[in-house]
Coordinates of N, CA and C in Angstrom, one line a residue:
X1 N 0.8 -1.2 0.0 CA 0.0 0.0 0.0 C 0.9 1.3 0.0
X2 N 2.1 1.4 -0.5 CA 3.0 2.1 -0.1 C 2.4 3.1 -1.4
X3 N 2.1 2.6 -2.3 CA 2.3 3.4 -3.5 C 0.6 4.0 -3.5
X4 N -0.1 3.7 -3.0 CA -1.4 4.8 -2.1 C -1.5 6.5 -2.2
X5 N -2.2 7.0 -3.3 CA -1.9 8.5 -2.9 C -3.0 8.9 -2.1
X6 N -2.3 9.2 -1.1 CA -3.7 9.1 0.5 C -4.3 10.4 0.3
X7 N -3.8 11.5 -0.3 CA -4.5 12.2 -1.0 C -5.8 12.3 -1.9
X8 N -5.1 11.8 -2.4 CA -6.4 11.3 -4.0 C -7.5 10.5 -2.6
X9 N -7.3 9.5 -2.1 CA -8.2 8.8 -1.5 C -9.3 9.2 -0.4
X10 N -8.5 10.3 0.3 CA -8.8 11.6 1.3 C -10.2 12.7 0.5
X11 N -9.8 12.4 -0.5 CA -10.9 13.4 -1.7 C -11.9 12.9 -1.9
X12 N -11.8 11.2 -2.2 CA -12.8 10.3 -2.8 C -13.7 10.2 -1.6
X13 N -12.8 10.0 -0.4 CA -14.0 10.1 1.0 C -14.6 11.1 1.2
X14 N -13.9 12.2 1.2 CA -14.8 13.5 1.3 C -16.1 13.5 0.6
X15 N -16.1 13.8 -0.8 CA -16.8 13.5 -2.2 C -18.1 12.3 -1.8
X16 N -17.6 11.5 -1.3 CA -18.6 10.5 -1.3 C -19.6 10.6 0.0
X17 N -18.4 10.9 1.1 CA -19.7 11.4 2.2 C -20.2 12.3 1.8
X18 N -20.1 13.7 1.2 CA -21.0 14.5 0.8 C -22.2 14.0 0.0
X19 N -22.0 13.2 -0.8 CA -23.1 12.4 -1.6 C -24.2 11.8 -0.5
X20 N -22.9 10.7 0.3 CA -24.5 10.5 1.7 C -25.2 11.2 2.0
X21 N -24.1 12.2 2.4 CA -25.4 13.6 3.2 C -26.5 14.1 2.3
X22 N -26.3 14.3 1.3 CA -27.2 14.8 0.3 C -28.5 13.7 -0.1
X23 N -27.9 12.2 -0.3 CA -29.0 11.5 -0.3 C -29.8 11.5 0.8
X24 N -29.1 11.5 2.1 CA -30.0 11.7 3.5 C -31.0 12.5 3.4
X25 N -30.7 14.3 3.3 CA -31.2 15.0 3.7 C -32.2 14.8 2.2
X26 N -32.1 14.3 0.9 CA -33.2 14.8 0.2 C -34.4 13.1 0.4
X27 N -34.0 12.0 1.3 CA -34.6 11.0 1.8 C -35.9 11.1 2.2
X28 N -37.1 10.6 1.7 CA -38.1 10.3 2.7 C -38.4 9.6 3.9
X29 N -37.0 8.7 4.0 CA -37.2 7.7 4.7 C -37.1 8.3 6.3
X30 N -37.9 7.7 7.1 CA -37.6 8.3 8.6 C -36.0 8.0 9.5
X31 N -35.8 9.0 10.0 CA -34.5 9.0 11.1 C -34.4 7.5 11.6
X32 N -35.5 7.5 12.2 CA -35.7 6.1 13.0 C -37.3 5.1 12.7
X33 N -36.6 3.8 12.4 CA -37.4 3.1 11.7 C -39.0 2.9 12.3
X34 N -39.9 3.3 11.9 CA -41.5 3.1 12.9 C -41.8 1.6 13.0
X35 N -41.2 0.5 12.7 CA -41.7 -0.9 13.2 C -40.6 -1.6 14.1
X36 N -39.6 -1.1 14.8 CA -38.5 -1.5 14.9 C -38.9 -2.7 16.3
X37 N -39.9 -2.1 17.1 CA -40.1 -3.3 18.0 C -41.1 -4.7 17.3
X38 N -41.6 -4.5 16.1 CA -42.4 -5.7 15.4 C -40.9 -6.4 14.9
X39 N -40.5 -5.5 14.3 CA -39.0 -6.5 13.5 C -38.3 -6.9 14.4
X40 N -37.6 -6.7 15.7 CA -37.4 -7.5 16.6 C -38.2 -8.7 17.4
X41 N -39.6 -8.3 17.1 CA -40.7 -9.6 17.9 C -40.4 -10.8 16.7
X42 N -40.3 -10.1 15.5 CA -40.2 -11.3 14.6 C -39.1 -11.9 14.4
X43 N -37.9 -11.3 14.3 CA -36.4 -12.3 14.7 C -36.6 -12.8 15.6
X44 N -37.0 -12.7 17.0 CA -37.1 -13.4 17.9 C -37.4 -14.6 18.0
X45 N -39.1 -14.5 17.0 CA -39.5 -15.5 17.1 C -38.8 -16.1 16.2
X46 N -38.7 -15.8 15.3 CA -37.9 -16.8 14.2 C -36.8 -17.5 14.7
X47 N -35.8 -16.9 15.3 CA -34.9 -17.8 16.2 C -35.2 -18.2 16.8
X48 N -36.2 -18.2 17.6 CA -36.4 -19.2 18.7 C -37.3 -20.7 18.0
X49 N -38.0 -20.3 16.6 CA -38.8 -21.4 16.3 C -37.9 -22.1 15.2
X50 N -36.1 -21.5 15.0 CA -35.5 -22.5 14.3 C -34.7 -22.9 15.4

């Protein structure tokens, strides 16, 4: 990894988080998921009934 321009790579991360952020904020999707205690009752049971 020596030959790495940590530069160039340092950019590509910047660049790309900005893209997250931007898909985030133009997202409909909620902060926090509204079924999150049903989707745990159902792993549950599913592990427990395999």
């Amino acid at each position: 990894m020596a030959d790495v321009d940590h530069a160039c790579v340092r950019g590509d991360v910047e660049r790309l988080h900005g893209a997250l952020d931007e898909a985030q904020a133009a997202s409909a999707l909620p902060d926090v998921p509204a079924a999150r205690d049903a989707l745990h009752d159902l792993v549950v049971r599913i592990r427990l009934e395999g």
